[in-house]
Coordinates of C-alpha atoms and ligand atoms in Angstrom, one line a residue:
Chain A
M123 CA 5.8 -14.6 -37.2
Q124 CA 3.5 -12.4 -35.2
D125 CA 4.6 -8.9 -34.5
H126 CA 4.9 -9.4 -30.8
D127 CA 7.0 -12.5 -31.3
R128 CA 9.4 -10.5 -33.4
I129 CA 9.5 -7.8 -30.7
S130 CA 10.2 -10.4 -28.0
S131 CA 13.0 -12.0 -29.9
K132 CA 14.5 -8.5 -30.6
L133 CA 14.4 -7.7 -26.9
D134 CA 15.5 -11.1 -25.7
D135 CA 14.0 -10.5 -22.3
M136 CA 11.3 -12.9 -21.0
K137 CA 9.7 -10.1 -18.9
I138 CA 8.6 -8.3 -22.1
D139 CA 6.4 -11.3 -22.9
S140 CA 5.3 -12.7 -19.6
Y141 CA 5.0 -9.5 -17.6
S142 CA 4.7 -6.4 -19.8
G143 CA 1.7 -7.7 -21.8
F144 CA 2.0 -5.0 -24.4
Q145 CA 0.1 -7.1 -26.9
K146 CA -3.1 -7.0 -24.8
C147 CA -3.0 -3.2 -24.1
I148 CA -6.3 -1.6 -24.9
Q149 CA -4.9 2.0 -24.8
C150 CA -7.2 3.0 -22.0
G151 CA -4.5 5.4 -20.5
R152 CA -4.9 4.4 -16.9
C153 CA -1.2 3.9 -16.7
S154 CA -0.5 7.4 -18.0
A155 CA -3.1 8.9 -15.6
S156 CA -1.2 7.6 -12.6
C157 CA 2.4 8.1 -14.0
P158 CA 4.5 10.7 -12.2
A159 CA 6.9 10.8 -15.1
A160 CA 4.1 11.6 -17.6
L161 CA 3.2 14.6 -15.5
I162 CA 6.8 15.9 -15.6
Y163 CA 7.9 15.1 -19.1
E164 CA 6.0 16.2 -22.1
D165 CA 7.6 13.6 -24.3
F166 CA 6.7 10.6 -22.1
T167 CA 3.6 8.7 -21.5
P168 CA 3.5 5.0 -20.7
R169 CA 0.4 4.4 -22.9
D170 CA 2.4 5.6 -25.8
I171 CA 5.3 3.3 -25.0
M172 CA 2.8 0.4 -25.3
R173 CA 1.3 1.8 -28.5
R174 CA 4.7 2.0 -30.1
L175 CA 5.6 -1.5 -29.0
M176 CA 2.4 -2.8 -30.5
M177 CA 3.3 -1.0 -33.8
G178 CA 6.7 -2.7 -33.7
E179 CA 8.8 0.5 -33.1
V180 CA 11.5 -1.2 -31.1
E181 CA 14.4 0.5 -32.8
N182 CA 13.2 4.0 -32.1
L183 CA 12.3 3.2 -28.5
V184 CA 15.7 1.7 -27.8
A185 CA 17.5 4.7 -29.3
G186 CA 15.3 7.3 -27.7
N187 CA 15.3 9.2 -24.4
E188 CA 11.8 8.4 -23.4
I189 CA 12.6 5.0 -21.8
W190 CA 14.9 6.8 -19.3
R191 CA 12.1 9.1 -18.1
C192 CA 10.4 6.3 -16.1
G193 CA 11.0 6.3 -12.3
Q194 CA 10.1 2.6 -11.9
C195 CA 7.3 3.2 -9.4
F196 CA 5.0 0.5 -11.0
S197 CA 1.9 2.7 -10.6
C198 CA 1.2 1.8 -14.2
A199 CA 1.3 -2.0 -13.4
A200 CA -0.9 -1.7 -10.3
R201 CA -3.5 0.4 -12.2
C202 CA -3.6 -1.5 -15.5
P203 CA -7.0 -3.3 -16.1
R204 CA -5.2 -5.8 -18.3
D205 CA -2.5 -6.7 -15.8
N206 CA 0.2 -5.2 -18.0
S207 CA 3.3 -3.6 -16.8
V208 CA 4.8 -0.8 -18.8
A209 CA 7.6 -0.6 -16.2
N210 CA 8.7 -4.1 -17.1
A211 CA 8.5 -3.3 -20.9
I212 CA 10.8 -0.3 -20.2
L213 CA 13.3 -2.5 -18.4
A214 CA 13.6 -4.8 -21.4
L215 CA 14.0 -1.7 -23.6
R216 CA 16.6 -0.2 -21.3
S217 CA 18.6 -3.4 -21.2
Q218 CA 18.7 -3.5 -25.0
S219 CA 19.6 0.1 -25.2
L220 CA 22.6 -0.4 -22.9
Q221 CA 23.7 -3.4 -25.0
R222 CA 23.5 -1.7 -28.3
M223 CA 23.8 2.1 -27.9
P224 CA 26.9 4.1 -27.0
L225 CA 24.5 6.7 -25.5
N226 CA 23.6 8.1 -22.2
N227 CA 26.8 9.1 -20.4
E228 CA 25.3 9.5 -17.0
I229 CA 23.7 6.1 -17.1
R230 CA 27.0 4.6 -18.3
Q231 CA 28.7 6.2 -15.3
I232 CA 26.2 4.7 -12.9
E233 CA 26.7 1.3 -14.6
A234 CA 30.5 1.6 -14.1
S235 CA 30.2 2.5 -10.4
L236 CA 27.7 -0.3 -9.7
K237 CA 30.0 -2.8 -11.5
K238 CA 32.9 -1.6 -9.4
N239 CA 30.9 -1.7 -6.2
L240 CA 29.5 -5.2 -6.8
Y241 CA 32.9 -6.6 -7.8
E242 CA 34.8 -5.0 -4.9
T243 CA 32.2 -5.3 -2.1
G244 CA 29.2 -7.4 -3.1
E245 CA 27.1 -4.2 -2.7
T246 CA 25.2 -2.2 -5.3
I247 CA 24.7 1.3 -3.9
L248 CA 27.3 2.8 -1.6
P249 CA 27.4 6.3 -0.2
S250 CA 30.1 7.4 -2.6
T251 CA 27.8 6.4 -5.6
L252 CA 24.7 8.1 -4.2
L253 CA 25.7 11.7 -4.1
L254 CA 22.8 14.1 -4.2
P255 CA 23.4 17.5 -5.8
L256 CA 24.1 19.7 -2.8
E257 CA 22.6 22.8 -4.4
N258 CA 19.2 21.2 -4.1
L259 CA 19.4 20.7 -0.4
G260 CA 18.5 23.3 2.2
G261 CA 21.2 25.1 4.2
R262 CA 20.3 23.5 7.5
T263 CA 20.1 20.1 5.9
R264 CA 23.6 20.5 4.4
E265 CA 24.9 21.6 7.8
R266 CA 23.2 18.8 9.8
C267 CA 24.1 16.0 7.4
F268 CA 27.6 16.9 6.2
D269 CA 29.1 14.9 9.1
N270 CA 26.9 11.8 8.8
S271 CA 29.8 9.5 7.8
K272 CA 31.3 10.2 11.2
R273 CA 28.0 9.4 12.9
K274 CA 27.9 6.2 10.9
E275 CA 31.2 5.2 12.3
R276 CA 29.9 5.7 15.8
L277 CA 27.1 3.2 14.9
G278 CA 29.7 0.7 13.7
Y279 CA 29.6 1.3 10.0
A280 CA 32.6 2.6 8.1
G281 CA 32.0 5.8 5.9
D282 CA 31.7 4.2 2.5
T283 CA 30.1 0.9 3.4
A284 CA 26.5 -0.3 3.3
R285 CA 26.9 -2.8 6.2
A286 CA 28.6 -3.2 9.5
T287 CA 30.3 -6.5 8.5
P288 CA 31.8 -6.7 5.0
L289 CA 31.4 -9.8 2.8
P290 CA 33.9 -12.5 3.8
K291 CA 36.5 -13.2 1.1
D292 CA 35.1 -16.6 0.0
A293 CA 31.7 -15.1 -0.4
L294 CA 33.0 -12.3 -2.5
I295 CA 34.8 -14.8 -4.7
E296 CA 31.5 -16.6 -5.3
V297 CA 29.8 -13.3 -6.2
R298 CA 32.7 -12.5 -8.7
I299 CA 32.3 -15.9 -10.4
L300 CA 28.6 -15.2 -10.8
L301 CA 29.2 -11.7 -12.2
E302 CA 31.6 -13.2 -14.7
K303 CA 29.4 -16.2 -15.6
T304 CA 26.4 -14.0 -16.2
G305 CA 28.4 -11.5 -18.4
F306 CA 28.4 -8.6 -16.0
R307 CA 32.0 -7.6 -15.7
Chain B
M76 CA -10.5 -2.4 -7.1
Y77 CA -8.3 -5.5 -7.1
G78 CA -8.7 -7.9 -4.2
T79 CA -5.7 -8.8 -2.1
V80 CA -4.7 -12.4 -1.5
G81 CA -4.3 -13.8 2.0
K82 CA -0.7 -14.0 3.2
N83 CA 1.1 -16.2 5.7
I84 CA 3.4 -14.0 7.7
P85 CA 5.9 -15.7 9.9
G86 CA 6.5 -14.4 13.4
D87 CA 9.9 -15.8 14.1
D88 CA 13.1 -17.4 12.7
F89 CA 14.3 -14.6 10.5
Y90 CA 17.2 -14.2 8.1
L91 CA 18.0 -10.5 8.1
F92 CA 18.3 -9.3 4.5
K93 CA 20.5 -6.2 4.6
S94 CA 19.8 -3.3 2.3
C95 CA 22.4 -1.2 0.6
Q96 CA 20.3 1.9 0.9
A97 CA 19.5 1.5 4.6
G98 CA 23.1 0.6 5.5
S99 CA 24.5 3.5 3.4
W100 CA 22.2 6.2 4.7
Y101 CA 20.4 5.3 7.8
P102 CA 22.1 2.4 9.5
G103 CA 19.8 3.1 12.5
I104 CA 17.0 1.4 10.4
E105 CA 18.8 -2.0 10.8
R106 CA 20.1 -1.4 14.3
A107 CA 16.5 -0.5 15.4
L108 CA 15.3 -3.8 13.8
R109 CA 17.9 -5.8 15.7
Y110 CA 16.9 -4.0 18.9
I111 CA 13.2 -4.8 18.3
L112 CA 13.7 -8.5 17.5
E113 CA 15.9 -8.9 20.6
R114 CA 13.3 -7.2 22.7
I115 CA 10.4 -9.4 21.6
G116 CA 12.6 -12.5 21.8
A117 CA 12.5 -13.3 18.0
N118 CA 15.3 -15.4 16.5
F119 CA 17.3 -14.1 13.6
A120 CA 20.4 -14.9 11.6
D121 CA 22.7 -12.0 10.6
D122 CA 24.8 -13.6 7.8
P123 CA 27.6 -11.5 6.4
R124 CA 27.8 -13.7 3.3
Q125 CA 24.6 -12.3 1.8
S126 CA 25.3 -10.0 -1.2
S127 CA 23.2 -7.1 -2.4
C128 CA 19.9 -8.0 -4.1
T129 CA 21.0 -5.6 -6.9
G130 CA 17.4 -4.4 -7.3
C131 CA 18.3 -0.8 -7.5
G132 CA 20.7 -1.4 -10.4
Y133 CA 18.2 -3.7 -12.1
H134 CA 15.5 -1.1 -12.0
I135 CA 17.9 1.6 -13.4
G136 CA 18.5 -0.9 -16.2
V137 CA 22.2 -1.3 -15.8
I138 CA 22.2 -4.7 -14.0
P139 CA 21.0 -7.5 -16.4
L140 CA 18.1 -9.7 -15.3
L141 CA 20.3 -12.8 -15.5
T142 CA 22.9 -11.4 -13.1
N143 CA 20.2 -10.2 -10.8
V144 CA 18.6 -13.7 -10.7
A145 CA 21.9 -15.5 -10.3
L146 CA 23.1 -13.4 -7.4
N147 CA 19.7 -13.9 -5.6
A148 CA 19.7 -17.6 -6.3
R149 CA 22.9 -17.6 -4.3
N150 CA 21.3 -15.5 -1.6
F151 CA 18.3 -18.0 -1.4
S152 CA 20.7 -20.9 -1.1
L153 CA 22.5 -19.2 1.8
V154 CA 19.1 -18.8 3.5
S155 CA 18.1 -22.4 2.9
H156 CA 21.4 -23.6 4.3
S157 CA 21.0 -21.5 7.4
D158 CA 18.7 -22.6 10.3
K159 CA 16.3 -19.7 9.5
T160 CA 14.1 -19.6 6.4
N161 CA 12.1 -16.4 6.7
M162 CA 13.8 -13.5 4.9
I163 CA 13.0 -10.2 6.5
C164 CA 13.7 -7.1 4.2
T165 CA 13.9 -3.5 5.3
C166 CA 13.9 -2.3 1.7
P167 CA 10.7 -2.8 -0.5
T168 CA 12.9 -3.0 -3.6
C169 CA 14.7 -6.0 -2.0
Y170 CA 11.3 -7.4 -1.1
A171 CA 9.8 -7.2 -4.6
N172 CA 13.0 -8.0 -6.4
L173 CA 13.6 -11.1 -4.3
K174 CA 10.0 -12.2 -4.8
S175 CA 10.3 -11.7 -8.5
C176 CA 13.7 -13.6 -8.8
K177 CA 12.3 -16.4 -6.8
G178 CA 9.3 -16.6 -9.1
L179 CA 11.6 -16.9 -12.2
L180 CA 13.6 -19.6 -10.4
D181 CA 10.6 -21.6 -9.2
E182 CA 8.8 -21.5 -12.5
E183 CA 11.8 -23.0 -14.2
T184 CA 12.1 -20.2 -16.7
P185 CA 15.0 -20.0 -19.2
V186 CA 16.6 -17.1 -17.2
G187 CA 16.1 -19.0 -13.9
D188 CA 17.7 -22.2 -15.4
R189 CA 20.6 -20.2 -16.7
A190 CA 21.1 -18.6 -13.3
I191 CA 21.1 -22.0 -11.6
A192 CA 23.6 -23.3 -14.1
A193 CA 25.9 -20.3 -13.3
L194 CA 25.5 -21.0 -9.6
R195 CA 26.6 -24.6 -10.2
E196 CA 29.7 -23.4 -12.0
A197 CA 30.4 -21.4 -8.8
G198 CA 30.2 -24.6 -6.8
I199 CA 26.8 -23.9 -5.3
E200 CA 23.8 -26.1 -5.4
Y201 CA 20.6 -24.1 -5.7
Q202 CA 18.1 -24.4 -2.9
G203 CA 15.2 -22.0 -2.4
Q204 CA 13.0 -23.0 0.5
V205 CA 12.5 -19.5 1.8
S206 CA 9.8 -17.0 2.5
I207 CA 10.2 -13.3 1.6
N208 CA 8.7 -10.7 4.0
H209 CA 8.8 -7.0 4.5
V210 CA 9.6 -5.9 8.0
S211 CA 6.5 -3.8 8.4
E212 CA 4.3 -6.9 7.8
I213 CA 6.3 -8.7 10.5
L214 CA 5.9 -5.8 13.0
R215 CA 2.2 -5.7 12.2
E216 CA 2.0 -9.5 12.8
R217 CA 3.7 -9.2 16.1
L218 CA 1.9 -6.0 17.2
N219 CA 0.6 -7.4 20.5
H220 CA 4.1 -8.4 21.5
L221 CA 5.4 -5.0 20.6
L222 CA 2.7 -3.3 22.6
A223 CA 3.4 -5.5 25.6
R224 CA 7.0 -4.4 25.5
S225 CA 6.4 -0.7 24.8
V226 CA 7.4 2.0 27.3
H227 CA 6.1 5.0 25.3
S228 CA 2.9 5.6 23.4
M229 CA 1.9 7.7 20.4
K230 CA -1.2 9.1 22.1
G231 CA -1.9 12.6 20.8
V232 CA 0.4 12.2 17.8
R233 CA -1.0 12.7 14.3
A234 CA 0.8 10.8 11.5
V235 CA 0.7 10.2 7.8
T236 CA 2.1 7.0 6.3
H237 CA 4.0 6.5 3.1
H238 CA 4.3 3.0 1.8
G239 CA 7.1 2.3 -0.7
C240 CA 6.0 1.7 -4.3
H241 CA 7.9 -1.5 -4.6
Y242 CA 6.0 -2.8 -1.6
S243 CA 2.5 -1.8 -2.8
N244 CA 2.7 -1.6 -6.6
I245 CA 4.7 -4.7 -7.8
F246 CA 3.1 -7.5 -5.9
Y247 CA 0.0 -5.3 -5.6
R248 CA -2.3 -8.2 -4.6
E249 CA -0.1 -9.1 -1.6
V250 CA -0.4 -5.9 0.5
A251 CA -0.7 -7.3 4.0
S252 CA -3.4 -4.8 5.1
G253 CA -5.6 -2.5 3.0
N254 CA -4.8 -2.6 -0.7
F255 CA -2.3 -1.1 -3.1
E256 CA -4.2 2.1 -3.4
R257 CA -4.5 2.5 0.3
P258 CA -2.0 0.3 2.1
R259 CA -2.6 0.2 5.8
V260 CA 0.3 -1.8 7.1
L261 CA 2.0 1.2 8.7
D262 CA -1.3 2.7 9.8
D263 CA -2.2 -0.4 11.7
I264 CA 1.1 -0.4 13.6
A265 CA 1.0 3.3 14.4
E266 CA -2.7 3.1 15.5
G267 CA -1.8 0.2 17.7
F268 CA 0.4 2.5 19.6
G269 CA -2.3 5.1 20.0
C270 CA -1.4 7.3 17.1
R271 CA -4.0 8.9 14.9
T272 CA -3.3 8.4 11.2
L273 CA -4.6 10.9 8.6
D274 CA -5.6 10.4 5.0
Y275 CA -4.1 12.9 2.6
P276 CA -4.3 13.8 -1.1
D277 CA -1.8 12.0 -3.3
R278 CA -1.3 9.2 -0.7
F279 CA -0.8 6.8 -3.7
L280 CA 1.9 9.0 -5.2
C281 CA 5.5 7.8 -5.0
C282 CA 8.3 9.7 -3.2
G283 CA 10.0 10.5 -6.5
V284 CA 13.3 8.7 -5.9
G285 CA 13.2 7.3 -9.4
F286 CA 16.5 5.4 -9.0
H287 CA 18.8 7.0 -11.6
H288 CA 16.8 10.2 -11.3
T289 CA 18.0 10.7 -7.7
L290 CA 21.6 10.3 -8.9
C291 CA 21.6 12.4 -12.1
N292 CA 18.3 14.2 -12.6
T293 CA 16.9 15.9 -9.5
D294 CA 14.1 17.6 -11.5
Y295 CA 12.2 14.3 -11.1
P296 CA 12.4 13.9 -7.3
R297 CA 11.8 17.6 -6.7
S298 CA 8.7 17.8 -8.9
V299 CA 7.2 14.7 -7.4
L300 CA 8.0 15.8 -3.9
K301 CA 6.4 19.1 -4.5
R302 CA 3.1 17.3 -5.2
K303 CA 3.6 14.8 -2.4
Y304 CA 4.3 17.5 0.2
S305 CA 1.5 19.7 -1.0
G306 CA -0.9 16.9 -0.1
I307 CA 0.8 16.2 3.2
I308 CA 0.9 19.9 4.3
E309 CA -2.9 20.0 3.9
V310 CA -3.4 17.6 6.8
N311 CA -0.5 19.0 8.9
P312 CA 0.8 15.8 10.5
D313 CA 3.4 15.6 13.3
V314 CA 5.4 12.8 11.6
I315 CA 5.7 10.9 8.3
I316 CA 6.1 7.1 8.8
T317 CA 7.9 5.2 6.1
Q318 CA 8.9 1.6 5.3
C319 CA 11.6 2.2 2.7
A320 CA 15.1 3.7 3.2
G321 CA 15.0 5.4 -0.2
C322 CA 11.7 7.1 0.5
T323 CA 13.0 8.1 3.9
L324 CA 16.1 9.6 2.3
N325 CA 14.1 11.5 -0.3
L326 CA 11.4 12.8 2.1
D327 CA 13.9 13.7 4.8
L328 CA 16.8 15.2 2.9
Y329 CA 14.8 17.3 0.4
Q330 CA 12.2 18.4 2.8
E331 CA 13.7 21.7 3.8
N332 CA 14.2 22.8 0.2
I333 CA 10.8 21.7 -1.0
M334 CA 9.1 23.5 1.9
E335 CA 11.0 26.6 1.0
T336 CA 9.8 26.3 -2.6
L337 CA 6.2 25.8 -1.4
G338 CA 6.6 28.8 0.9
V339 CA 5.7 26.8 4.0
E340 CA 7.5 27.1 7.3
K341 CA 7.2 23.6 8.8
D342 CA 9.3 20.6 9.8
I343 CA 7.7 17.2 9.6
P344 CA 10.1 14.5 11.0
V345 CA 10.4 11.4 8.8
L346 CA 10.8 8.1 10.6
Y347 CA 11.3 4.7 9.2
V348 CA 8.9 2.3 11.0
T349 CA 11.6 0.3 12.8
E350 CA 13.2 3.5 14.1
L351 CA 9.8 4.5 15.5
V352 CA 8.9 1.2 17.0
A353 CA 12.4 0.9 18.6
L354 CA 11.9 4.3 20.2
L355 CA 8.5 3.2 21.6
L356 CA 10.2 0.1 23.0
G357 CA 12.7 2.3 24.8
A358 CA 15.8 2.4 22.5
D359 CA 18.2 5.3 22.9
P360 CA 17.5 7.7 20.0
Y361 CA 21.2 8.4 19.4
D362 CA 23.2 5.5 20.6
V363 CA 21.0 2.8 19.1
I364 CA 19.3 4.5 16.2
G365 CA 21.5 7.5 15.3
L366 CA 18.6 9.9 14.9
D367 CA 21.0 12.7 14.6
M368 CA 21.6 11.5 11.0
H369 CA 18.2 12.7 10.0
A370 CA 18.0 16.0 8.2
V371 CA 14.6 17.1 9.6
P372 CA 15.1 17.4 13.5
V373 CA 13.2 14.6 15.3
E374 CA 13.6 16.2 18.8
P375 CA 10.3 18.1 18.9
L376 CA 8.4 14.8 18.2
L377 CA 10.5 12.9 20.8
E378 CA 9.6 15.5 23.3
N379 CA 6.0 15.3 22.4
M380 CA 6.0 11.6 22.9
G381 CA 7.8 12.0 26.3
I382 CA 11.0 10.4 25.1
L383 CA 13.1 13.4 25.5
G384 CA 12.6 16.1 28.2
V385 CA 9.2 16.3 29.9
G386 CA 6.4 14.6 28.0
P387 CA 2.8 15.7 27.6
Ligands
SF4_525 S1 -3.3 0.9 -18.4 FE1 -2.7 -1.1 -19.4 S2 -4.2 -1.4 -21.0 FE2 -4.4 0.8 -20.3 S3 -3.1 1.9 -21.7 FE3 -1.8 1.4 -20.0 S4 -0.9 -0.6 -20.5 FE4 -2.5 -0.3 -21.9
SF4_526 S1 6.8 2.8 -13.5 FE1 7.5 4.3 -15.0 S2 5.9 4.3 -16.6 FE2 5.1 3.2 -14.8 S3 3.9 4.8 -13.7 FE3 6.0 4.7 -12.8 S4 7.2 6.3 -13.9 FE4 5.3 5.9 -15.1

């Protein structure tokens, strides 16, 4: 078995094969040069993710923090001369990490909220799950925006909804069946 | 530089694909879109049965690919069974995620086939005769109709544009004007209305939303925004025009704090393209679009365009 076949079977995600293209990476570094995460985090460069994949280091990658550094901007994919996508490789690694590792509490919390949102409303992100840390906002911004849920109501949207008309019950039942059948419950 | 491929952009018969981010944060983005489509006499279906595309959760890594594809197979079937076939997305993550799911379904991949099987178990037959479009492409396509309906202009206004990464960088050969490095979809629309658009350093750079980063690690958005805003400040625009609710949120909500950090005293209103176009077509800034929900005050720009108070 080729190394990259072993890696694909370990990651069980077709996007690692058909979209990430790690086996044809030439380590040119164009992905890293355009990567905002690589500028911020010393322990992260997309080129290195590709190198480690080529070396078969799946276990380390799945267990490590690096794969959570990426912000999924796909600059790496747009810039790669070989049509590779580090962003897609990272998605396959993240998915394995969540299946296998008890790690990463904050990500687990997001997972739990999104499951609840999808099951209860058919929506992914709701205002209550997207709380920005207030201390990082300016004073005037906090003052101007603290009342936005009231303003939403004026526009016909309830405070913690993402749309003016909620999913009808029969549609929600279909969504729930699909969540169950695809193992996301 | 990669070439872009030609694109067929429909001008009518739309299925509004509602975005969780837009609806949660700036419902005016959707209300403005409805206003515009009604104004230019375009047909659209507004179907409450549509579920979230789950793209945000998928990119964080917490929603499995199969779940993502199956829910969107259902969404495509809803569209196929409606009398409209052209999906119109306000969110670039919806746009790219729907395109990518449709590819996996059409190419009969293992994950696509499993999604269709799950759909069948839910009693739904898969149908996917749909086209997937981003709203800014549609507005550009119908620019002449918009101009014919406009009651205000952008003469004398200087703008920078920020195209969402999931519009330009995922299907990077399919940018409707310009290319992924320098998309011009928003520039074309603004210039049509008489605006002057400005180039700026780090135009390619993302807004730093980073999905989970925005929820649990704000070092990331704040570092990226510092760079993004340093470039924007250099050219000193009157407005930042966006095409993504997430980018709008990030650029708008953090702006005050980032400007403080950079030691700059400046407000640059951030407007999503449908909000801007609806204003130019005469929509009420508050009753229709809810512009009072924006963190950076939009009033000075509105006055400048003659929409509030006495114009130039
Ligand atoms: S840009 Fe592409 S080929 Fe170059 S290092 Fe990155 S993934 Fe490899
Ligand atoms: S998608 Fe991730 S790895 Fe790729 S450039 Fe953006 S942050 Fe870097």
